[in-house]
CSV table of C-alpha atoms in Angstrom, one decimal:
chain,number,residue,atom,x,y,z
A,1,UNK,CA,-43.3,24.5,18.3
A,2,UNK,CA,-40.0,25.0,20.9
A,3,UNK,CA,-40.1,28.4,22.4
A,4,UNK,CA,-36.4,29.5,23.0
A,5,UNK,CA,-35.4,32.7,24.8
A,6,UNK,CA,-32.1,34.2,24.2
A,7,UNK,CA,-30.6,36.1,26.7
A,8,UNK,CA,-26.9,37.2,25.8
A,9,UNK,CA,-27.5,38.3,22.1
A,10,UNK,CA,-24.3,38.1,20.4
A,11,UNK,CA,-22.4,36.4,17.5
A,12,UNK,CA,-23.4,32.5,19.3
A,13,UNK,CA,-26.5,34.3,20.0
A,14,UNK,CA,-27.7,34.6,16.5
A,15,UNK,CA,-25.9,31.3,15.5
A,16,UNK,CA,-28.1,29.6,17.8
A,17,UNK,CA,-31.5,31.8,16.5
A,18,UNK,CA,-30.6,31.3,12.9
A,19,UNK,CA,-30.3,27.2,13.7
A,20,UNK,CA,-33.8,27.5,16.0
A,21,UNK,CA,-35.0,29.1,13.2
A,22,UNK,CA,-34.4,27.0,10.7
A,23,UNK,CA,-35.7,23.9,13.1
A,24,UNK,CA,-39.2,26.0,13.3
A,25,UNK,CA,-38.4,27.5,16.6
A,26,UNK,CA,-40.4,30.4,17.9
A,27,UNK,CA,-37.0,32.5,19.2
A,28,UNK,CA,-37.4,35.8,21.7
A,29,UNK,CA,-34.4,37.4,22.3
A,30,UNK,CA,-33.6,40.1,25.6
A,31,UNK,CA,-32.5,43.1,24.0
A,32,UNK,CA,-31.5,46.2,26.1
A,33,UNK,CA,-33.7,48.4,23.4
A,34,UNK,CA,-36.4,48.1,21.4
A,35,UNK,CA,-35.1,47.1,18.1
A,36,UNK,CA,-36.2,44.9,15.1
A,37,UNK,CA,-34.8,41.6,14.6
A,38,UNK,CA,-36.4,39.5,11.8
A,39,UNK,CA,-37.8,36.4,12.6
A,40,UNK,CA,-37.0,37.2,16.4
A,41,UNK,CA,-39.3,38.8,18.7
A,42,UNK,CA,-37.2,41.3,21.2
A,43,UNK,CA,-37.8,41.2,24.9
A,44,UNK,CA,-36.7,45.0,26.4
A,45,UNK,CA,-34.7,44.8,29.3
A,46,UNK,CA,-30.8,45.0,31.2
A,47,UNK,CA,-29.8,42.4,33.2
A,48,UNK,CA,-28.4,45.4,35.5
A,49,UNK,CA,-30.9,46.6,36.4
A,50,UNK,CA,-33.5,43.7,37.8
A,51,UNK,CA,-36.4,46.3,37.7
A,52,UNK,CA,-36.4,46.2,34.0
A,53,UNK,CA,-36.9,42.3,33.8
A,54,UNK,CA,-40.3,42.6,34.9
A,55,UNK,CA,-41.7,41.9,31.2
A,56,UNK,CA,-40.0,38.4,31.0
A,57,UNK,CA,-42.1,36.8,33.8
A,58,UNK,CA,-45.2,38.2,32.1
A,59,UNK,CA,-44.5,36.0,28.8
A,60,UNK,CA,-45.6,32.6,28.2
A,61,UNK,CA,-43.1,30.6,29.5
A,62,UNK,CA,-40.5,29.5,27.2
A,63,UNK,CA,-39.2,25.9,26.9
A,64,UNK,CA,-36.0,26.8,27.0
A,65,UNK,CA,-33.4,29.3,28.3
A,66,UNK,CA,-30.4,30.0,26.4
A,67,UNK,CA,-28.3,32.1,28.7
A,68,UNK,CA,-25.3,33.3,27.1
A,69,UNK,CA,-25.1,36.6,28.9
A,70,UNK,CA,-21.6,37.2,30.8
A,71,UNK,CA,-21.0,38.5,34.0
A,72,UNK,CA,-20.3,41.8,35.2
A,73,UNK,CA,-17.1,42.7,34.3
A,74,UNK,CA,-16.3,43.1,38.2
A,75,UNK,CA,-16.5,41.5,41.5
A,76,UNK,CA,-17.0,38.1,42.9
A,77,UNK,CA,-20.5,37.6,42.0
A,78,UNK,CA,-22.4,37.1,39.0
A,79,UNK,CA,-25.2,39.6,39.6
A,80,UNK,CA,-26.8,39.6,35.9
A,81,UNK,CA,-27.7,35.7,36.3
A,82,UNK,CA,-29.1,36.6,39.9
A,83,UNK,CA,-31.0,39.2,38.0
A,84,UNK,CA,-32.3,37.1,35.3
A,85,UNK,CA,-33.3,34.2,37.9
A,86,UNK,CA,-35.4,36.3,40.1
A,87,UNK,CA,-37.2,37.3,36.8
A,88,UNK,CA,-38.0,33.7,36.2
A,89,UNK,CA,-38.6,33.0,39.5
A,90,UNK,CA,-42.4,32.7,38.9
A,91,UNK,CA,-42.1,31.0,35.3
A,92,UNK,CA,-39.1,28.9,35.0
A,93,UNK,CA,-38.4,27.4,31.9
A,94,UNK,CA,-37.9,23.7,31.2
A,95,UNK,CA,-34.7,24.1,30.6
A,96,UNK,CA,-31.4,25.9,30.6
A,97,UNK,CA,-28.4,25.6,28.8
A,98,UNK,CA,-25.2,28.0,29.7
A,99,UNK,CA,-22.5,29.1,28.2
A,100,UNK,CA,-19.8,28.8,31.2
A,101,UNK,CA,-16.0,28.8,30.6
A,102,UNK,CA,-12.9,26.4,31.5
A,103,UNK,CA,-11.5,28.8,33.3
A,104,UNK,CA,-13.2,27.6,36.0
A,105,UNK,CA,-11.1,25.0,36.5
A,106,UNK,CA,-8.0,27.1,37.0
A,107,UNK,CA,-4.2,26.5,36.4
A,108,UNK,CA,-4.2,22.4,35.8
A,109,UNK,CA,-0.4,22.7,34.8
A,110,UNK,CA,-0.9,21.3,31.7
A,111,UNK,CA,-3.3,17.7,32.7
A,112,UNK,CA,-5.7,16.6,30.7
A,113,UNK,CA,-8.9,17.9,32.7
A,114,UNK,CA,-12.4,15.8,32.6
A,115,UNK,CA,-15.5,17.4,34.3
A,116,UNK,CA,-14.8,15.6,37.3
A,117,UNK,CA,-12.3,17.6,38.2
A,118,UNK,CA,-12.6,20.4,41.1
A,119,UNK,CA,-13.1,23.9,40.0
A,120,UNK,CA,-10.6,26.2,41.4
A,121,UNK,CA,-10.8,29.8,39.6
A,122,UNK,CA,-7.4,31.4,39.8
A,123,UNK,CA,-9.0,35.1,38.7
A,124,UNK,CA,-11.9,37.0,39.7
A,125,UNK,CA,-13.4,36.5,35.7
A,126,UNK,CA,-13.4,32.6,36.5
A,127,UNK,CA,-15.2,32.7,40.1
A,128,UNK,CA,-18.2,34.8,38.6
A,129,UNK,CA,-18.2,31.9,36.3
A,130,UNK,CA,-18.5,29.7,39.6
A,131,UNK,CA,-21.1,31.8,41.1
A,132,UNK,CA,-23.1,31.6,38.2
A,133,UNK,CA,-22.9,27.9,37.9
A,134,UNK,CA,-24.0,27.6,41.4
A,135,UNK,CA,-26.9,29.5,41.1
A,136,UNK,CA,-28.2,27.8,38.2
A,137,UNK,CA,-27.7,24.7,39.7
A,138,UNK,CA,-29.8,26.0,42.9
A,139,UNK,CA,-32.7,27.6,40.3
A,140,UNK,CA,-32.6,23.9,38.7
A,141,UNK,CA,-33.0,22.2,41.7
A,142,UNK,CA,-35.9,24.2,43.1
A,143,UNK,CA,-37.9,24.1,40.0
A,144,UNK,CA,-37.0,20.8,38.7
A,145,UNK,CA,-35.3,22.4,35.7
A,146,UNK,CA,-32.8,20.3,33.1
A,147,UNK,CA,-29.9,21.9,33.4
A,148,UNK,CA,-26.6,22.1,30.8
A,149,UNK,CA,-23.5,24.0,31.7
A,150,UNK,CA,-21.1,24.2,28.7
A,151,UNK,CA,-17.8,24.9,29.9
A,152,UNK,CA,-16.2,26.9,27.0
A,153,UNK,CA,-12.3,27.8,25.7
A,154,UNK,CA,-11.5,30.2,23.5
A,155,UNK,CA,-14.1,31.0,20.9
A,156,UNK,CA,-12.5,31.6,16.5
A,157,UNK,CA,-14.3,32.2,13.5
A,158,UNK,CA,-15.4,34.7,11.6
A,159,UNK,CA,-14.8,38.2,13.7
A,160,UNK,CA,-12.9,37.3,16.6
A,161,UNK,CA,-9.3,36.4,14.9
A,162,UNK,CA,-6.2,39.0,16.3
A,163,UNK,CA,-6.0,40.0,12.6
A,164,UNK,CA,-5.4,43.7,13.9
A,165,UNK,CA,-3.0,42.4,16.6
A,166,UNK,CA,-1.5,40.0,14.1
A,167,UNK,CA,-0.5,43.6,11.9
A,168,UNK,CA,1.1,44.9,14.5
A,169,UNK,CA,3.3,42.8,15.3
A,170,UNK,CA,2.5,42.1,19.0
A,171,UNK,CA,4.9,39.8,20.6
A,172,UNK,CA,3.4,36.0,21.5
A,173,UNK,CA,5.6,33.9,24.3
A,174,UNK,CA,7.8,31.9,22.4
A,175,UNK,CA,6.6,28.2,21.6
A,176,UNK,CA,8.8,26.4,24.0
A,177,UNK,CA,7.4,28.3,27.1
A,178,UNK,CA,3.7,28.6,25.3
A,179,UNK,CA,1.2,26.8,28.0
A,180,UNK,CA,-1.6,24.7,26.9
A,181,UNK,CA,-4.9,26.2,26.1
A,182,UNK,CA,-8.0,25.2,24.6
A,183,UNK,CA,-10.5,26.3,21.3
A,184,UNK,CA,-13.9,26.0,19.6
A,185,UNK,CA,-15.1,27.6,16.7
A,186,UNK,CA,-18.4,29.6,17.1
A,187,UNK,CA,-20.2,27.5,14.2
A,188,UNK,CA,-19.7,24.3,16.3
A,189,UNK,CA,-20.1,25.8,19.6
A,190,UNK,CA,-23.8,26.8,18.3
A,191,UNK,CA,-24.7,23.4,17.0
A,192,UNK,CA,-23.6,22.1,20.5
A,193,UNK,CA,-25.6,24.6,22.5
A,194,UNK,CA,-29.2,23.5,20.0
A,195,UNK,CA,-28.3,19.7,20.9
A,196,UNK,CA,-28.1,20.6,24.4
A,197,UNK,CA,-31.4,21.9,24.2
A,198,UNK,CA,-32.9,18.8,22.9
A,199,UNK,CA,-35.2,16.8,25.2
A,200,UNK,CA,-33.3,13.7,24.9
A,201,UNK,CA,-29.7,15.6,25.8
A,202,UNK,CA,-28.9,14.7,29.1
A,203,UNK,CA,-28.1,17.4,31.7
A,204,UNK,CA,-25.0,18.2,33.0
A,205,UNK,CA,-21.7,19.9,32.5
A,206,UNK,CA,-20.1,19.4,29.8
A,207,UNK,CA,-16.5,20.3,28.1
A,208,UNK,CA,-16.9,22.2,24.9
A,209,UNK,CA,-13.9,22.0,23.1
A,210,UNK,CA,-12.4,21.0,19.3
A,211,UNK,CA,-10.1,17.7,19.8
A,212,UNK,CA,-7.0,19.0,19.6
A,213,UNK,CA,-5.5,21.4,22.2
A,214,UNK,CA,-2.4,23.4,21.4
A,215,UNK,CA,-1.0,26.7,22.7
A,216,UNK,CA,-2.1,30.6,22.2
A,217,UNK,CA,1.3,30.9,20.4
A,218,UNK,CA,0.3,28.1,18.0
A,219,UNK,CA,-2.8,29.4,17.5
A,220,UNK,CA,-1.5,32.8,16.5
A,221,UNK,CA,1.1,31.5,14.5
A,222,UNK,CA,-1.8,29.1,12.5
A,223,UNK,CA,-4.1,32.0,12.2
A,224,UNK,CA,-0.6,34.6,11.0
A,225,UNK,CA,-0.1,31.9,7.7
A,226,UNK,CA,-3.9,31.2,7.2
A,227,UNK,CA,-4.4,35.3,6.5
A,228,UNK,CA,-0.6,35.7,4.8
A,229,UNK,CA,0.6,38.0,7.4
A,230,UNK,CA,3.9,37.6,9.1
A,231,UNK,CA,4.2,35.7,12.5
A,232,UNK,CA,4.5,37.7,14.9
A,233,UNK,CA,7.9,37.9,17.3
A,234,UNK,CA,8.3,35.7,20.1
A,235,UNK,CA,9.2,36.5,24.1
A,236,UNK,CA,10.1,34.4,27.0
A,237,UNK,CA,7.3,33.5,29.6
A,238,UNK,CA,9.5,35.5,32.4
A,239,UNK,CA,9.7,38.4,30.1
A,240,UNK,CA,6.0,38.4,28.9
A,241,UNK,CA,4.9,38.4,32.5
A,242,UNK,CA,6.8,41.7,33.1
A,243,UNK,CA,5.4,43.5,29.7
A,244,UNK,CA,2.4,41.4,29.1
A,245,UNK,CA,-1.5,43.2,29.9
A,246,UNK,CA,-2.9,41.8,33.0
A,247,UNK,CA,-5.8,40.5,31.2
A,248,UNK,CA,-3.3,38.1,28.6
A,249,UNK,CA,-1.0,36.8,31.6
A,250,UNK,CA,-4.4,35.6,33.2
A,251,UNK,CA,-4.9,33.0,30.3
A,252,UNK,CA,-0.9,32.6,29.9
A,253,UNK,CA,-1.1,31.9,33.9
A,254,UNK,CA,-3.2,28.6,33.5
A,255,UNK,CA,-2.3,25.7,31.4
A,256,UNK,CA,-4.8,22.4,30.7
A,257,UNK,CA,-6.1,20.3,28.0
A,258,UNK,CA,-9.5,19.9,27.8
A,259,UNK,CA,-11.0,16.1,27.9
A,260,UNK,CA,-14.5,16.3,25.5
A,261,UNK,CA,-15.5,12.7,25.4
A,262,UNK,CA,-18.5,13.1,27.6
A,263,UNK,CA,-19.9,15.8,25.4
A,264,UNK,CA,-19.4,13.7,22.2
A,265,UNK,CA,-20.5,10.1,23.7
A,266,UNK,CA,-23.6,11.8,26.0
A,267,UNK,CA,-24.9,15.0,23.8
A,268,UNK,CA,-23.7,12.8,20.7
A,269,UNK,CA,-22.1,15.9,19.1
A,270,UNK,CA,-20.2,15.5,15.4
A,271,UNK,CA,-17.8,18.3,15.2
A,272,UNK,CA,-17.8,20.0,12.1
A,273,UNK,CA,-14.6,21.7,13.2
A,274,UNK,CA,-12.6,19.4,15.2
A,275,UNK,CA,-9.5,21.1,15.1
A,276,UNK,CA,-7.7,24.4,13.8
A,277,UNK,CA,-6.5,22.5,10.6
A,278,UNK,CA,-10.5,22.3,9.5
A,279,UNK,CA,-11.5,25.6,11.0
A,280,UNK,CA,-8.8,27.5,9.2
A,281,UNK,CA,-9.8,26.4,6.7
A,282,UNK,CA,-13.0,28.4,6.9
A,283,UNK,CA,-12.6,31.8,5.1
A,284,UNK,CA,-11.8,33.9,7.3
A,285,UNK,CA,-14.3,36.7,6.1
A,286,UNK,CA,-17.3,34.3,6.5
A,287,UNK,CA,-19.6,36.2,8.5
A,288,UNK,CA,-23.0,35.0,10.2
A,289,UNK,CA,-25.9,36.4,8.5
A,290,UNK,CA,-28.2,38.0,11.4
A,291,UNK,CA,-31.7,36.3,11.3
Protein backbone atom coordinates (compact mmCIF):
# COMPACT_ATOMS: atom_id res chain seq x y z
CA UNK A 1 0.00 0.00 0.00
CA UNK A 2 1.47 3.81 -1.25
CA UNK A 3 1.74 6.03 1.70
CA UNK A 4 1.16 9.70 0.45
CA UNK A 5 1.45 12.80 2.56
CA UNK A 6 -0.26 15.86 1.64
CA UNK A 7 1.00 19.00 2.54
CA UNK A 8 -0.99 22.10 1.09
CA UNK A 9 -4.59 20.79 1.73
CA UNK A 10 -6.80 22.44 -0.54
CA UNK A 11 -9.33 21.95 -3.42
CA UNK A 12 -6.13 19.80 -5.60
CA UNK A 13 -5.38 18.65 -2.29
CA UNK A 14 -8.43 16.56 -1.77
CA UNK A 15 -8.70 15.88 -5.59
CA UNK A 16 -5.53 14.10 -5.31
CA UNK A 17 -6.69 12.21 -1.71
CA UNK A 18 -9.96 11.25 -3.15
CA UNK A 19 -7.97 9.63 -6.44
CA UNK A 20 -5.19 7.96 -3.74
CA UNK A 21 -8.05 6.85 -2.07
CA UNK A 22 -9.72 5.30 -4.56
CA UNK A 23 -6.19 3.53 -5.81
CA UNK A 24 -5.98 2.08 -2.07
CA UNK A 25 -3.63 4.73 -0.84
CA UNK A 26 -3.00 5.21 2.77
CA UNK A 27 -3.26 9.35 2.59
CA UNK A 28 -1.92 11.72 5.74
CA UNK A 29 -2.57 15.09 5.30
CA UNK A 30 -0.63 18.35 7.37
CA UNK A 31 -3.35 20.17 8.80
CA UNK A 32 -2.77 23.38 10.92
CA UNK A 33 -5.44 21.85 13.59
CA UNK A 34 -6.57 18.86 14.69
CA UNK A 35 -9.59 18.05 12.68
CA UNK A 36 -11.36 14.91 11.26
CA UNK A 37 -11.02 14.14 7.73
CA UNK A 38 -12.51 10.66 6.67
CA UNK A 39 -10.36 8.35 5.21
CA UNK A 40 -7.35 10.75 5.85
CA UNK A 41 -5.29 10.75 8.84
CA UNK A 42 -4.32 14.63 9.87
CA UNK A 43 -0.78 15.47 10.65
CA UNK A 44 -0.92 18.85 13.16
CA UNK A 45 1.32 21.41 12.25
CA UNK A 46 2.23 25.16 10.29
CA UNK A 47 4.62 25.35 7.91
CA UNK A 48 5.42 28.83 9.72
CA UNK A 49 6.45 27.94 12.36
CA UNK A 50 9.29 24.97 11.83
CA UNK A 51 8.95 24.02 15.60
CA UNK A 52 5.57 22.62 15.02
CA UNK A 53 6.81 20.10 12.19
CA UNK A 54 8.49 18.07 14.66
CA UNK A 55 5.67 15.27 14.51
CA UNK A 56 6.26 14.68 10.65
CA UNK A 57 9.84 13.28 11.11
CA UNK A 58 8.46 10.95 13.83
CA UNK A 59 6.07 9.18 11.21
CA UNK A 60 6.86 6.24 9.08
CA UNK A 61 8.15 7.62 6.18
CA UNK A 62 5.90 8.15 3.53
CA UNK A 63 6.48 7.17 -0.21
CA UNK A 64 5.58 10.13 -1.40
CA UNK A 65 5.33 13.93 -0.84
CA UNK A 66 2.72 15.86 -2.32
CA UNK A 67 3.66 19.44 -1.68
CA UNK A 68 1.13 21.67 -2.75
CA UNK A 69 1.67 24.30 -0.11
CA UNK A 70 2.34 28.03 -1.44
CA UNK A 71 4.76 30.30 -0.32
CA UNK A 72 4.62 33.08 2.01
CA UNK A 73 2.76 35.63 0.65
CA UNK A 74 5.98 37.92 1.03
CA UNK A 75 9.62 38.19 0.28
CA UNK A 76 12.14 36.53 -1.88
CA UNK A 77 12.28 33.27 -0.21
CA UNK A 78 10.12 30.41 0.10
CA UNK A 79 10.42 29.82 3.88
CA UNK A 80 7.38 27.18 4.35
CA UNK A 81 9.25 24.61 1.83
CA UNK A 82 12.59 25.44 3.90
CA UNK A 83 10.38 24.58 6.84
CA UNK A 84 8.91 21.47 5.59
CA UNK A 85 12.50 20.16 4.23
CA UNK A 86 14.26 20.44 7.49
CA UNK A 87 11.27 18.42 8.93
CA UNK A 88 12.16 15.64 6.49
CA UNK A 89 15.58 16.06 6.78
CA UNK A 90 15.93 12.84 8.76
CA UNK A 91 13.18 10.79 6.72
CA UNK A 92 12.92 11.85 3.22
CA UNK A 93 10.47 10.44 1.18
CA UNK A 94 10.94 8.61 -2.06
CA UNK A 95 9.50 11.06 -3.80
CA UNK A 96 8.20 14.48 -4.36
CA UNK A 97 5.95 15.93 -6.67
CA UNK A 98 5.29 20.00 -6.58
CA UNK A 99 2.90 22.07 -7.67
CA UNK A 100 5.17 25.14 -9.06
CA UNK A 101 3.81 27.85 -11.46
CA UNK A 102 4.73 29.25 -15.12
CA UNK A 103 5.22 32.21 -13.78
CA UNK A 104 8.54 31.37 -13.27
CA UNK A 105 9.34 31.79 -16.55
CA UNK A 106 8.46 35.41 -16.68
CA UNK A 107 7.27 37.80 -19.53
CA UNK A 108 8.05 35.41 -22.84
CA UNK A 109 6.27 38.08 -25.08
CA UNK A 110 3.95 35.84 -26.32
CA UNK A 111 6.61 32.52 -27.50
CA UNK A 112 5.72 29.27 -27.22
CA UNK A 113 7.82 28.27 -23.98
CA UNK A 114 9.18 24.45 -23.50
CA UNK A 115 10.90 23.61 -20.09
CA UNK A 116 14.13 24.33 -21.51
CA UNK A 117 13.68 27.63 -21.41
CA UNK A 118 15.46 29.92 -18.60
CA UNK A 119 13.42 30.95 -15.69
CA UNK A 120 13.32 34.65 -15.23
CA UNK A 121 10.56 35.69 -12.60
CA UNK A 122 9.46 39.16 -13.34
CA UNK A 123 7.57 39.49 -9.63
CA UNK A 124 8.45 38.61 -6.23
CA UNK A 125 5.33 35.69 -6.27
CA UNK A 126 7.36 34.03 -9.16
CA UNK A 127 11.01 34.10 -7.52
CA UNK A 128 9.62 32.29 -4.29
CA UNK A 129 8.41 29.89 -6.85
CA UNK A 130 12.27 29.76 -7.95
CA UNK A 131 13.55 29.42 -4.49
CA UNK A 132 11.33 26.72 -3.93
CA UNK A 133 12.26 24.85 -6.94
CA UNK A 134 15.83 25.16 -6.04
CA UNK A 135 15.56 23.81 -2.87
CA UNK A 136 13.73 20.85 -3.78
CA UNK A 137 16.12 20.11 -6.27
CA UNK A 138 19.00 20.45 -3.52
CA UNK A 139 16.72 18.05 -0.85
CA UNK A 140 16.57 15.58 -4.10
CA UNK A 141 19.97 15.54 -4.77
CA UNK A 142 21.14 14.92 -1.24
CA UNK A 143 18.82 12.17 -0.52
CA UNK A 144 18.52 10.61 -3.89
CA UNK A 145 14.89 11.62 -4.02
CA UNK A 146 12.64 11.43 -7.53
CA UNK A 147 11.74 14.66 -8.03
CA UNK A 148 8.57 16.27 -10.25
CA UNK A 149 8.09 20.03 -10.51
CA UNK A 150 4.75 20.79 -12.26
CA UNK A 151 4.91 24.12 -13.53
CA UNK A 152 1.17 25.33 -13.31
CA UNK A 153 -1.18 28.28 -15.11
CA UNK A 154 -4.21 29.31 -14.07
CA UNK A 155 -6.24 26.73 -12.19
CA UNK A 156 -10.80 26.60 -13.33
CA UNK A 157 -13.39 24.41 -12.23
CA UNK A 158 -15.73 24.23 -9.86
CA UNK A 159 -15.10 27.22 -7.20
CA UNK A 160 -12.59 29.25 -8.64
CA UNK A 161 -14.67 30.93 -11.71
CA UNK A 162 -14.86 35.18 -11.40
CA UNK A 163 -18.70 34.52 -11.23
CA UNK A 164 -18.86 37.41 -8.59
CA UNK A 165 -16.51 39.57 -10.65
CA UNK A 166 -18.25 38.51 -13.78
CA UNK A 167 -21.70 40.32 -11.89
CA UNK A 168 -20.15 43.17 -11.47
CA UNK A 169 -19.28 44.13 -14.32
CA UNK A 170 -15.40 44.48 -13.83
CA UNK A 171 -13.68 45.72 -16.92
CA UNK A 172 -11.31 42.99 -18.85
CA UNK A 173 -8.47 44.56 -21.43
CA UNK A 174 -10.07 44.45 -24.58
CA UNK A 175 -9.25 41.33 -26.88
CA UNK A 176 -6.97 42.95 -29.25
CA UNK A 177 -4.43 44.16 -26.50
CA UNK A 178 -5.41 40.76 -24.31
CA UNK A 179 -1.76 38.84 -23.80
CA UNK A 180 -1.38 35.27 -23.93
CA UNK A 181 -1.94 33.16 -20.83
CA UNK A 182 -2.26 29.78 -19.91
CA UNK A 183 -5.14 27.13 -18.02
CA UNK A 184 -5.80 23.81 -16.44
CA UNK A 185 -8.74 22.65 -14.89
CA UNK A 186 -8.27 21.29 -11.23
CA UNK A 187 -9.84 17.69 -12.24
CA UNK A 188 -6.98 17.19 -14.71
CA UNK A 189 -4.35 18.94 -12.81
CA UNK A 190 -5.11 16.16 -10.05
CA UNK A 191 -4.94 13.22 -12.33
CA UNK A 192 -1.48 14.69 -13.54
CA UNK A 193 -0.13 15.23 -10.06
CA UNK A 194 -1.18 10.95 -9.07
CA UNK A 195 0.68 9.97 -12.48
CA UNK A 196 3.50 11.93 -11.38
CA UNK A 197 3.69 10.00 -8.35
CA UNK A 198 3.86 6.76 -10.06
CA UNK A 199 7.11 4.81 -9.95
CA UNK A 200 7.49 4.48 -13.57
CA UNK A 201 6.88 8.65 -14.13
CA UNK A 202 10.03 9.98 -14.82
CA UNK A 203 11.27 13.00 -12.91
CA UNK A 204 11.53 16.30 -13.93
CA UNK A 205 9.80 19.55 -14.66
CA UNK A 206 7.12 19.46 -16.41
CA UNK A 207 4.43 22.06 -18.12
CA UNK A 208 0.96 21.55 -16.85
CA UNK A 209 -1.24 23.02 -19.11
CA UNK A 210 -4.71 22.21 -21.26
CA UNK A 211 -3.73 22.41 -25.19
CA UNK A 212 -4.98 25.45 -26.09
CA UNK A 213 -3.79 28.75 -24.76
CA UNK A 214 -5.89 31.90 -25.22
CA UNK A 215 -6.10 35.16 -23.23
CA UNK A 216 -7.56 36.24 -19.65
CA UNK A 217 -10.12 38.24 -21.76
CA UNK A 218 -11.11 35.14 -23.59
CA UNK A 219 -11.38 33.27 -20.83
CA UNK A 220 -13.68 35.65 -19.06
CA UNK A 221 -15.71 36.19 -21.91
CA UNK A 222 -16.02 31.98 -22.31
CA UNK A 223 -16.77 31.64 -18.70
CA UNK A 224 -19.56 35.17 -19.02
CA UNK A 225 -21.75 32.93 -21.90
CA UNK A 226 -21.16 29.49 -20.20
CA UNK A 227 -23.08 30.96 -16.72
CA UNK A 228 -25.51 33.40 -18.98
CA UNK A 229 -24.21 36.56 -17.57
CA UNK A 230 -23.29 39.53 -19.63
CA UNK A 231 -19.58 40.07 -20.79
CA UNK A 232 -18.11 42.22 -19.09
CA UNK A 233 -16.73 45.81 -20.70
CA UNK A 234 -13.51 46.03 -22.22
CA UNK A 235 -10.38 48.62 -21.60
CA UNK A 236 -7.20 49.26 -23.39
CA UNK A 237 -3.92 47.68 -21.98
CA UNK A 238 -2.49 51.52 -21.38
CA UNK A 239 -5.65 52.29 -19.55
CA UNK A 240 -5.84 48.99 -17.46
CA UNK A 241 -2.34 49.50 -16.26
CA UNK A 242 -3.35 52.92 -14.79
CA UNK A 243 -6.76 51.46 -13.01
CA UNK A 244 -5.91 47.83 -12.93
CA UNK A 245 -4.89 46.15 -9.01
CA UNK A 246 -1.28 45.48 -8.85
CA UNK A 247 -1.90 41.96 -8.41
CA UNK A 248 -3.99 41.58 -12.10
CA UNK A 249 -1.34 43.86 -14.13
CA UNK A 250 1.35 41.16 -12.77
CA UNK A 251 -0.39 38.36 -14.93
CA UNK A 252 -1.49 41.06 -17.75
CA UNK A 253 2.42 42.08 -17.57
CA UNK A 254 3.64 38.55 -18.94
CA UNK A 255 2.51 36.89 -22.04
CA UNK A 256 3.57 33.08 -23.22
CA UNK A 257 2.08 29.96 -24.50
CA UNK A 258 2.79 27.06 -22.77
CA UNK A 259 4.46 23.89 -24.80
CA UNK A 260 3.00 20.54 -22.85
CA UNK A 261 4.28 17.83 -25.08
CA UNK A 262 6.84 16.51 -22.61
CA UNK A 263 4.27 16.04 -20.01
CA UNK A 264 1.96 14.14 -22.39
CA UNK A 265 4.75 11.96 -24.28
CA UNK A 266 6.96 11.38 -20.80
CA UNK A 267 4.16 11.24 -17.79
CA UNK A 268 1.79 9.78 -20.66
CA UNK A 269 -1.04 12.07 -19.48
CA UNK A 270 -4.76 11.84 -21.42
CA UNK A 271 -6.41 15.13 -20.70
CA UNK A 272 -9.84 14.83 -19.90
CA UNK A 273 -10.08 18.58 -20.30
CA UNK A 274 -7.87 19.65 -22.97
CA UNK A 275 -9.23 22.88 -23.59
CA UNK A 276 -12.00 25.49 -22.22
CA UNK A 277 -14.53 24.24 -24.94
CA UNK A 278 -14.53 20.64 -22.82
CA UNK A 279 -14.12 22.18 -19.43
CA UNK A 280 -16.92 24.55 -19.79
CA UNK A 281 -18.70 22.26 -20.49
CA UNK A 282 -18.42 20.89 -16.91
CA UNK A 283 -21.28 22.35 -14.70
CA UNK A 284 -20.21 24.93 -13.25
CA UNK A 285 -21.71 23.96 -9.72
CA UNK A 286 -19.82 20.57 -9.77
CA UNK A 287 -18.13 20.57 -6.51
CA UNK A 288 -15.41 18.05 -5.21
CA UNK A 289 -16.80 15.90 -2.56
CA UNK A 290 -14.16 16.05 0.52
CA UNK A 291 -12.92 12.44 1.23
Amino acid sequence: MQLALIVGYGDIGQRVARLGLDAGWRIRALVRSKRSLPGIEPVVGDLDQAASLSDLAGRAVCKVLFHFAPPPPSGECDTRTAHLLSALDSAPPRRIVYISTSGVYGDCDGAWVDEARPVHPGNARSRRRVDAEQQLHDFARRHAVALVVLRVPGIYGAGRYPLERLQRGDPVVCPQDAPWSNRIHQNDLAAIAVRAAQDEAPPGIYNASDDEPSSMTDYFYRVADAAGIARPPCVSLEDAKRTFSPGLLEYLNESRRLDNRRMKEGLGVDLIYPSLAEGLAVKMSAVVNEP
